[in-house]
Amino acid sequence: MPVVHVYVWTGFSEEAKRKVIKGITEVFSRMGVPAEAVEVLIHEVPKEGWGVGGEPASEKLKHVKPP
Amino acid sequence: MPVVHVYVWTGFSEEAKRKVIKGITEVFSRMGVPAEAVEVLIHEVPKEGWGVGGEPASEKLKHVKPP
Amino acid sequence: MPVVHVYVWTGFSEEAKRKVIKGITEVFSRMGVPAEAVEVLIHEVPKEGWGVGGEPASEKLKHVKPP
Amino acid sequence: MPVVHVYVWTGFSEEAKRKVIKGITEVFSRMGVPAEAVEVLIHEVPKEGWGVGGEPASEKLKHVKPP
Amino acid sequence: MPVVHVYVWTGFSEEAKRKVIKGITEVFSRMGVPAEAVEVLIHEVPKEGWGVGGEPASEKLKHVKPP
Amino acid sequence: MPVVHVYVWTGFSEEAKRKVIKGITEVFSRMGVPAEAVEVLIHEVPKEGWGVGGEPASEKLKHVKPP
């Protein structure tokens, strides 16, 4: 406890993944949860399979890049 | 609100994804939800990792293709 | 195939759920997928556990109601 | 982008939810992602339906409480 | 590793949950995965929010009960 | 009913997937659920996107391999 699933666009860098894992774990450890109990799973979804407002992000947000 | 996760077999075409994103968003906008508030994430799962009735779809449903 | 998970705020009416189930299933059947193969699971999340922009929807979107 | 699903034991306080929403959003905004783009959904799972090592947490971790 | 999310209809008994947790953990431990590494989360979804073939299970499968 | 999502590290073999699908389906059929009603979806997550204790499994559990 807890289990955290993070969904981001494909292309999220390894460095960004590391920061997300560290940062989210710290959110819980600051609340008294042992870091060892925190599992964070990062899932990459291609922008053409991620819809916002009825359109794929590959079109609607063509120029936005994942960190 | 809402967030929708769609799981399909790997091989779902880009055109099919576009239809799913548009169609699901419209289901909600017909109910008065602003289209901008609808997020649709499409996840592809290989048929050998999708089990039905105890067998992978890659065997049991060998001849069925995703749209 | 497919399996669809829909996340909405708690308070989504039974009539709204019925429309979501019917509407999403039709999106796939219009694409040639047999309706019987479509599973739609609707999950209700209380607004105080749904964050947008760093705040719970119970505050940030206090006056917005689910359909 | 991103969408974050957090699974915790039932009984997670409203104050704890608020901290999780704020903290996880900040992890992404520190990386340059606009806070408005971050959605965090917190799901509570009763301890008797959360298994660790083959046993429900309601037994194995009987004396541990969610924050 | 692994994390397993199980979705069932609301009304799944505590005894049934215990069997699912034990049984799924054993599937992995028979493969050499340490039982302690297996997390199983059981989520109950009300039948009126679970659609099959375009209809809620509360109607289509009215007489079927969860174990 | 049920739908089961299994998250494992990338590299899980096809034989291992087959065992997971068969084994989890049997857990439910032993409880009286028809095997045909059980769907098992296996998702592979790269070890660098799977955090335990604040670190990616690609570092913390560098020498552990999926079955």
Coordinates of C-alpha atoms in Angstrom, one line a residue:
Chain A
M1 CA 0.0 0.0 0.0
P2 CA -0.2 2.2 -2.0
V3 CA 0.0 1.1 -5.6
V4 CA 0.2 4.0 -8.1
H5 CA -0.3 3.7 -11.8
V6 CA 0.9 6.7 -13.8
Y7 CA -0.1 7.1 -17.5
V8 CA 2.0 9.4 -19.7
W9 CA 2.7 9.8 -23.4
T10 CA 5.2 7.6 -25.0
G11 CA 8.6 9.2 -25.0
F12 CA 8.8 10.0 -21.3
S13 CA 12.5 10.0 -20.7
E14 CA 14.2 7.6 -18.3
E15 CA 15.3 10.6 -16.2
A16 CA 11.7 11.8 -16.0
K17 CA 10.6 8.3 -14.9
R18 CA 13.1 8.3 -12.2
K19 CA 11.9 11.7 -10.9
V20 CA 8.3 10.6 -10.9
I21 CA 9.1 7.4 -9.0
K22 CA 11.2 9.3 -6.4
G23 CA 8.8 12.2 -6.1
I24 CA 5.6 10.2 -5.7
T25 CA 7.2 7.9 -3.2
E26 CA 8.3 10.9 -1.2
V27 CA 4.7 12.2 -1.1
F28 CA 3.7 9.1 0.8
S29 CA 6.8 8.8 3.0
R30 CA 6.3 12.4 4.1
M31 CA 2.9 11.1 5.3
G32 CA 4.4 8.3 7.4
V33 CA 4.1 5.5 4.8
P34 CA 7.3 3.4 4.5
A35 CA 9.0 4.0 1.2
E36 CA 9.4 0.3 0.7
A37 CA 5.6 -0.1 0.6
V38 CA 5.1 2.3 -2.3
E39 CA 4.9 0.8 -5.8
V40 CA 4.8 3.2 -8.8
L41 CA 4.1 1.8 -12.3
I42 CA 4.6 4.1 -15.3
H43 CA 2.7 3.3 -18.4
E44 CA 3.4 4.9 -21.7
V45 CA 0.5 5.5 -24.1
P46 CA 1.2 6.7 -27.7
K47 CA -0.2 10.1 -28.4
E48 CA -2.4 8.7 -31.2
G49 CA -4.1 6.5 -28.6
W50 CA -4.7 9.3 -26.1
G51 CA -7.8 11.4 -26.8
V52 CA -8.6 14.8 -25.4
G53 CA -11.8 16.6 -26.5
G54 CA -12.5 13.9 -29.0
E55 CA -9.2 14.1 -30.9
P56 CA -5.9 12.2 -30.6
A57 CA -3.2 14.2 -28.7
S58 CA -1.0 13.4 -31.8
E59 CA -3.0 16.1 -33.6
K60 CA -4.6 18.3 -31.0
L61 CA -1.4 18.7 -29.0
K62 CA 1.0 18.0 -31.9
H63 CA 3.7 20.4 -30.6
V64 CA 3.7 19.4 -27.0
K65 CA 6.4 16.9 -25.9
P66 CA 6.5 14.7 -22.8
P67 CA 9.3 15.7 -20.3
Chain B
M1 CA -14.2 13.8 -15.7
P2 CA -14.5 11.2 -17.2
V3 CA -11.3 9.3 -17.7
V4 CA -11.8 6.2 -20.0
H5 CA -9.3 3.4 -20.4
V6 CA -9.8 1.2 -23.4
Y7 CA -8.0 -2.1 -23.7
V8 CA -7.8 -3.7 -27.2
W9 CA -5.6 -6.2 -28.9
T10 CA -2.3 -5.0 -30.4
G11 CA -2.8 -4.1 -34.0
F12 CA -5.8 -1.8 -33.6
S13 CA -5.3 0.7 -36.5
E14 CA -4.8 4.4 -36.1
E15 CA -8.1 5.0 -37.9
A16 CA -9.9 2.7 -35.4
K17 CA -8.3 4.6 -32.5
R18 CA -9.5 7.8 -33.9
K19 CA -13.1 6.5 -34.2
V20 CA -13.0 5.1 -30.6
I21 CA -11.8 8.5 -29.2
K22 CA -14.4 10.5 -31.2
G23 CA -17.2 8.0 -30.5
I24 CA -16.7 7.7 -26.8
T25 CA -16.3 11.4 -26.4
E26 CA -19.6 11.9 -28.1
V27 CA -21.3 9.5 -25.8
F28 CA -20.5 11.9 -23.0
S29 CA -21.1 15.1 -24.8
R30 CA -24.6 14.0 -25.8
M31 CA -25.1 13.7 -22.0
G32 CA -24.0 17.3 -21.4
V33 CA -20.4 16.7 -20.4
P34 CA -18.0 19.1 -22.2
A35 CA -15.9 17.3 -24.8
E36 CA -12.8 18.9 -23.4
A37 CA -13.3 17.1 -20.1
V38 CA -13.2 13.7 -21.7
E39 CA -9.9 11.8 -21.7
V40 CA -9.7 8.5 -23.6
L41 CA -6.6 6.3 -23.3
I42 CA -6.3 3.3 -25.6
H43 CA -4.0 0.5 -24.5
E44 CA -2.9 -2.3 -26.8
V45 CA -2.4 -5.8 -25.3
P46 CA -0.8 -8.5 -27.4
K47 CA -3.1 -11.4 -28.1
E48 CA -0.8 -13.9 -26.3
G49 CA -1.2 -11.8 -23.1
W50 CA -5.0 -11.7 -23.3
G51 CA -6.7 -14.7 -22.0
V52 CA -10.3 -15.8 -22.5
G53 CA -11.6 -19.1 -21.0
G54 CA -8.1 -20.0 -19.8
E55 CA -6.3 -19.7 -23.2
P56 CA -4.5 -16.9 -24.9
A57 CA -6.5 -15.1 -27.6
S58 CA -3.6 -15.8 -29.9
E59 CA -4.7 -19.4 -30.0
K60 CA -8.4 -19.5 -29.1
L61 CA -9.2 -16.6 -31.4
K62 CA -6.4 -17.1 -33.8
H63 CA -8.3 -15.9 -36.9
V64 CA -10.0 -12.9 -35.4
K65 CA -8.3 -9.6 -36.2
P66 CA -8.7 -6.2 -34.4
P67 CA -10.4 -3.5 -36.5
Chain C
M1 CA -12.1 -7.6 -26.6
P2 CA -12.4 -4.7 -25.8
V3 CA -12.6 -4.1 -22.1
V4 CA -13.4 -0.5 -21.2
H5 CA -13.0 1.1 -17.8
V6 CA -14.8 4.3 -17.3
Y7 CA -14.0 6.5 -14.3
V8 CA -16.6 9.1 -13.2
W9 CA -17.5 11.0 -10.1
T10 CA -19.7 9.4 -7.5
G11 CA -23.3 10.2 -8.1
F12 CA -23.5 9.2 -11.7
S13 CA -27.1 8.1 -12.1
E14 CA -28.2 4.7 -13.1
E15 CA -29.8 6.1 -16.3
A16 CA -26.4 7.8 -17.1
K17 CA -24.6 4.5 -16.6
R18 CA -27.0 2.7 -19.0
K19 CA -26.4 5.4 -21.7
V20 CA -22.6 5.1 -21.3
I21 CA -22.8 1.3 -21.5
K22 CA -25.0 1.4 -24.6
G23 CA -23.2 4.2 -26.3
I24 CA -19.7 2.8 -25.8
T25 CA -20.8 -0.6 -27.0
E26 CA -22.2 0.9 -30.1
V27 CA -19.0 2.7 -30.9
F28 CA -17.4 -0.7 -31.2
S29 CA -20.3 -2.5 -32.9
R30 CA -20.3 0.2 -35.6
M31 CA -16.7 -0.9 -36.3
G32 CA -17.6 -4.5 -36.7
V33 CA -16.9 -5.8 -33.2
P34 CA -19.7 -8.0 -31.9
A35 CA -21.6 -6.2 -29.1
E36 CA -21.3 -9.4 -26.9
A37 CA -17.5 -9.0 -26.9
V38 CA -17.6 -5.5 -25.3
E39 CA -17.3 -5.2 -21.6
V40 CA -17.8 -1.7 -20.0
L41 CA -17.0 -1.2 -16.3
I42 CA -18.0 2.1 -14.7
H43 CA -16.1 3.1 -11.5
E44 CA -17.3 5.9 -9.3
V45 CA -14.7 8.0 -7.6
P46 CA -15.8 10.5 -4.9
K47 CA -15.0 14.1 -5.9
E48 CA -12.7 14.6 -2.9
G49 CA -10.5 11.8 -4.2
W50 CA -10.4 13.2 -7.8
G51 CA -7.7 15.9 -8.2
V52 CA -7.5 18.4 -11.0
G53 CA -4.7 21.0 -11.0
G54 CA -3.6 20.0 -7.6
E55 CA -7.0 20.4 -5.8
P56 CA -9.8 18.0 -5.2
A57 CA -12.8 18.4 -7.6
S58 CA -15.0 18.7 -4.5
E59 CA -13.5 22.2 -4.1
K60 CA -12.3 23.2 -7.5
L61 CA -15.4 22.1 -9.3
K62 CA -17.8 22.4 -6.3
H63 CA -20.8 23.4 -8.4
V64 CA -20.4 20.9 -11.2
K65 CA -22.6 17.8 -10.9
P66 CA -22.2 14.4 -12.7
P67 CA -25.0 13.6 -15.2
Chain D
M1 CA -1.4 14.1 -19.5
P2 CA -0.6 12.6 -17.0
V3 CA -3.4 10.6 -15.5
V4 CA -2.5 9.0 -12.1
H5 CA -4.5 6.3 -10.4
V6 CA -3.7 5.8 -6.7
Y7 CA -4.9 2.7 -4.9
V8 CA -5.0 2.9 -1.1
W9 CA -6.8 1.1 1.7
T10 CA -10.2 2.2 2.6
G11 CA -10.1 4.7 5.5
F12 CA -7.6 7.1 3.9
S13 CA -8.6 10.5 5.3
E14 CA -9.8 13.4 3.3
E15 CA -6.8 15.4 4.5
A16 CA -4.5 12.6 3.3
K17 CA -6.2 12.6 -0.1
R18 CA -5.7 16.3 -0.4
K19 CA -2.0 15.9 0.3
V20 CA -1.6 13.1 -2.2
I21 CA -3.4 15.2 -4.9
K22 CA -1.3 18.2 -4.2
G23 CA 2.0 16.3 -3.8
I24 CA 1.7 14.3 -7.0
T25 CA 0.6 17.3 -9.0
E26 CA 3.7 19.1 -7.8
V27 CA 6.0 16.3 -8.9
F28 CA 4.8 16.9 -12.4
S29 CA 4.7 20.7 -12.3
R30 CA 8.3 20.7 -11.1
M31 CA 9.1 18.9 -14.3
G32 CA 7.4 21.5 -16.4
V33 CA 4.0 19.9 -16.8
P34 CA 1.1 22.4 -16.3
A35 CA -0.7 21.6 -13.0
E36 CA -4.0 21.8 -14.9
A37 CA -3.0 18.9 -17.0
V38 CA -2.5 16.5 -14.1
E39 CA -5.5 14.3 -13.0
V40 CA -5.1 12.2 -9.9
L41 CA -7.8 9.6 -9.0
I42 CA -7.7 8.0 -5.6
H43 CA -9.3 4.6 -5.2
E44 CA -10.0 3.0 -1.8
V45 CA -9.8 -0.8 -1.6
P46 CA -11.0 -2.5 1.6
K47 CA -8.2 -4.3 3.4
E48 CA -10.0 -7.7 3.1
G49 CA -9.7 -7.3 -0.7
W50 CA -6.1 -6.3 -0.8
G51 CA -3.8 -9.3 -0.7
V52 CA -0.1 -9.4 0.2
G53 CA 1.8 -12.6 0.3
G54 CA -1.4 -14.6 -0.3
E55 CA -3.3 -13.2 2.6
P56 CA -5.7 -10.3 3.0
A57 CA -4.1 -7.1 4.5
S58 CA -7.0 -7.2 7.0
E59 CA -5.2 -10.1 8.7
K60 CA -1.6 -9.9 7.7
L61 CA -1.4 -6.2 8.4
K62 CA -4.2 -6.0 10.9
H63 CA -2.6 -3.3 13.1
V64 CA -1.5 -1.0 10.3
K65 CA -3.8 1.9 9.6
P66 CA -3.9 4.1 6.4
P67 CA -2.8 7.7 7.0
Chain E
M1 CA 6.1 -7.6 -9.1
P2 CA 3.4 -8.6 -10.0
V3 CA 0.5 -6.4 -9.2
V4 CA -2.9 -7.9 -10.0
H5 CA -6.2 -6.0 -10.2
V6 CA -9.3 -8.2 -10.1
Y7 CA -12.7 -6.7 -11.0
V8 CA -15.8 -8.5 -9.8
W9 CA -19.4 -7.7 -9.1
T10 CA -20.3 -6.1 -5.8
G11 CA -21.3 -8.8 -3.4
F12 CA -18.3 -11.0 -3.8
S13 CA -18.0 -12.6 -0.3
E14 CA -15.1 -12.2 2.0
E15 CA -14.4 -16.0 1.8
A16 CA -14.4 -15.7 -2.0
K17 CA -11.9 -12.8 -1.8
R18 CA -9.6 -14.8 0.4
K19 CA -9.7 -17.7 -2.1
V20 CA -8.9 -15.3 -5.0
I21 CA -6.0 -13.7 -3.1
K22 CA -4.5 -17.1 -2.1
G23 CA -5.1 -18.8 -5.5
I24 CA -3.6 -16.0 -7.6
T25 CA -0.6 -15.7 -5.3
E26 CA 0.0 -19.4 -5.7
V27 CA -0.1 -19.2 -9.5
F28 CA 2.9 -16.9 -9.3
S29 CA 4.7 -18.7 -6.4
R30 CA 4.5 -22.0 -8.5
M31 CA 6.5 -20.1 -11.1
G32 CA 9.2 -19.1 -8.7
V33 CA 8.0 -15.6 -7.8
P34 CA 8.2 -15.0 -4.0
A35 CA 4.7 -14.9 -2.5
E36 CA 5.6 -11.7 -0.7
A37 CA 6.1 -9.9 -4.0
V38 CA 2.5 -10.6 -5.2
E39 CA -0.1 -7.9 -4.6
V40 CA -3.7 -8.6 -5.4
L41 CA -6.3 -5.9 -5.3
I42 CA -10.0 -6.8 -5.6
H43 CA -12.4 -4.1 -6.8
E44 CA -16.1 -4.5 -6.6
V45 CA -18.2 -3.0 -9.4
P46 CA -22.0 -2.8 -9.0
K47 CA -23.8 -4.9 -11.6
E48 CA -25.7 -1.8 -12.9
G49 CA -22.3 -0.3 -13.8
W50 CA -20.9 -3.4 -15.5
G51 CA -22.1 -3.7 -19.1
V52 CA -22.0 -6.7 -21.3
G53 CA -23.3 -6.6 -24.9
G54 CA -24.6 -3.1 -24.4
E55 CA -26.7 -3.8 -21.3
P56 CA -26.0 -3.6 -17.6
A57 CA -25.4 -7.0 -15.9
S58 CA -28.1 -6.0 -13.4
E59 CA -30.6 -6.7 -16.2
K60 CA -28.9 -9.0 -18.7
L61 CA -27.5 -11.4 -16.0
K62 CA -30.2 -10.6 -13.4
H63 CA -30.2 -14.1 -11.9
V64 CA -26.5 -14.7 -11.8
K65 CA -24.9 -14.1 -8.4
P66 CA -21.2 -13.5 -7.6
P67 CA -19.6 -16.3 -5.6
Chain F
M1 CA -17.0 -11.3 -14.7
P2 CA -14.3 -11.2 -13.6
V3 CA -11.8 -9.1 -15.5
V4 CA -8.2 -9.5 -14.3
H5 CA -5.4 -7.1 -15.1
V6 CA -1.9 -8.5 -14.4
Y7 CA 1.1 -6.1 -14.3
V8 CA 4.5 -7.7 -14.7
W9 CA 8.0 -6.6 -15.8
T10 CA 8.7 -6.6 -19.5
G11 CA 10.3 -9.9 -20.5
F12 CA 7.7 -12.2 -19.1
S13 CA 7.9 -15.2 -21.4
E14 CA 5.1 -16.4 -23.6
E15 CA 5.1 -19.7 -21.6
A16 CA 4.8 -17.7 -18.3
K17 CA 1.9 -15.8 -19.7
R18 CA 0.1 -19.0 -20.7
K19 CA 0.5 -20.3 -17.1
V20 CA -0.8 -17.1 -15.6
I21 CA -3.8 -17.1 -17.9
K22 CA -4.6 -20.8 -17.2
G23 CA -3.9 -20.6 -13.5
I24 CA -5.9 -17.5 -12.7
T25 CA -8.8 -18.8 -14.8
E26 CA -8.8 -22.0 -12.7
V27 CA -8.9 -20.0 -9.5
F28 CA -12.3 -18.7 -10.6
S29 CA -13.6 -21.9 -12.2
R30 CA -12.9 -23.8 -8.9
M31 CA -15.3 -21.3 -7.3
G32 CA -18.0 -22.1 -9.8
V33 CA -17.4 -19.2 -12.3
P34 CA -17.6 -20.4 -15.9
A35 CA -14.1 -20.3 -17.4
E36 CA -15.5 -18.5 -20.5
A37 CA -16.4 -15.6 -18.3
V38 CA -12.9 -15.0 -17.1
E39 CA -10.7 -12.4 -19.0
V40 CA -7.1 -12.0 -18.0
L41 CA -5.0 -9.2 -19.5
I42 CA -1.3 -9.2 -18.9
H43 CA 0.5 -5.9 -19.2
E44 CA 4.3 -5.6 -19.4
V45 CA 6.0 -2.6 -17.7
P46 CA 9.7 -2.0 -18.3
K47 CA 11.7 -2.2 -15.1
E48 CA 12.9 1.4 -15.4
G49 CA 9.2 2.5 -15.2
W50 CA 8.4 0.3 -12.1
G51 CA 9.4 1.9 -8.9
V52 CA 9.8 0.2 -5.5
G53 CA 10.9 2.1 -2.5
G54 CA 11.5 5.2 -4.6
E55 CA 13.9 3.6 -7.1
P56 CA 13.4 2.0 -10.5
A57 CA 13.4 -1.8 -10.4
S58 CA 16.0 -1.7 -13.1
E59 CA 18.5 -0.5 -10.4
K60 CA 17.1 -1.7 -7.1
L61 CA 16.3 -5.2 -8.4
K62 CA 18.9 -5.3 -11.2
H63 CA 19.6 -9.0 -11.0
V64 CA 16.1 -10.2 -10.6
K65 CA 14.5 -11.5 -13.9
P66 CA 10.9 -12.1 -14.7
P67 CA 9.9 -15.8 -15.1

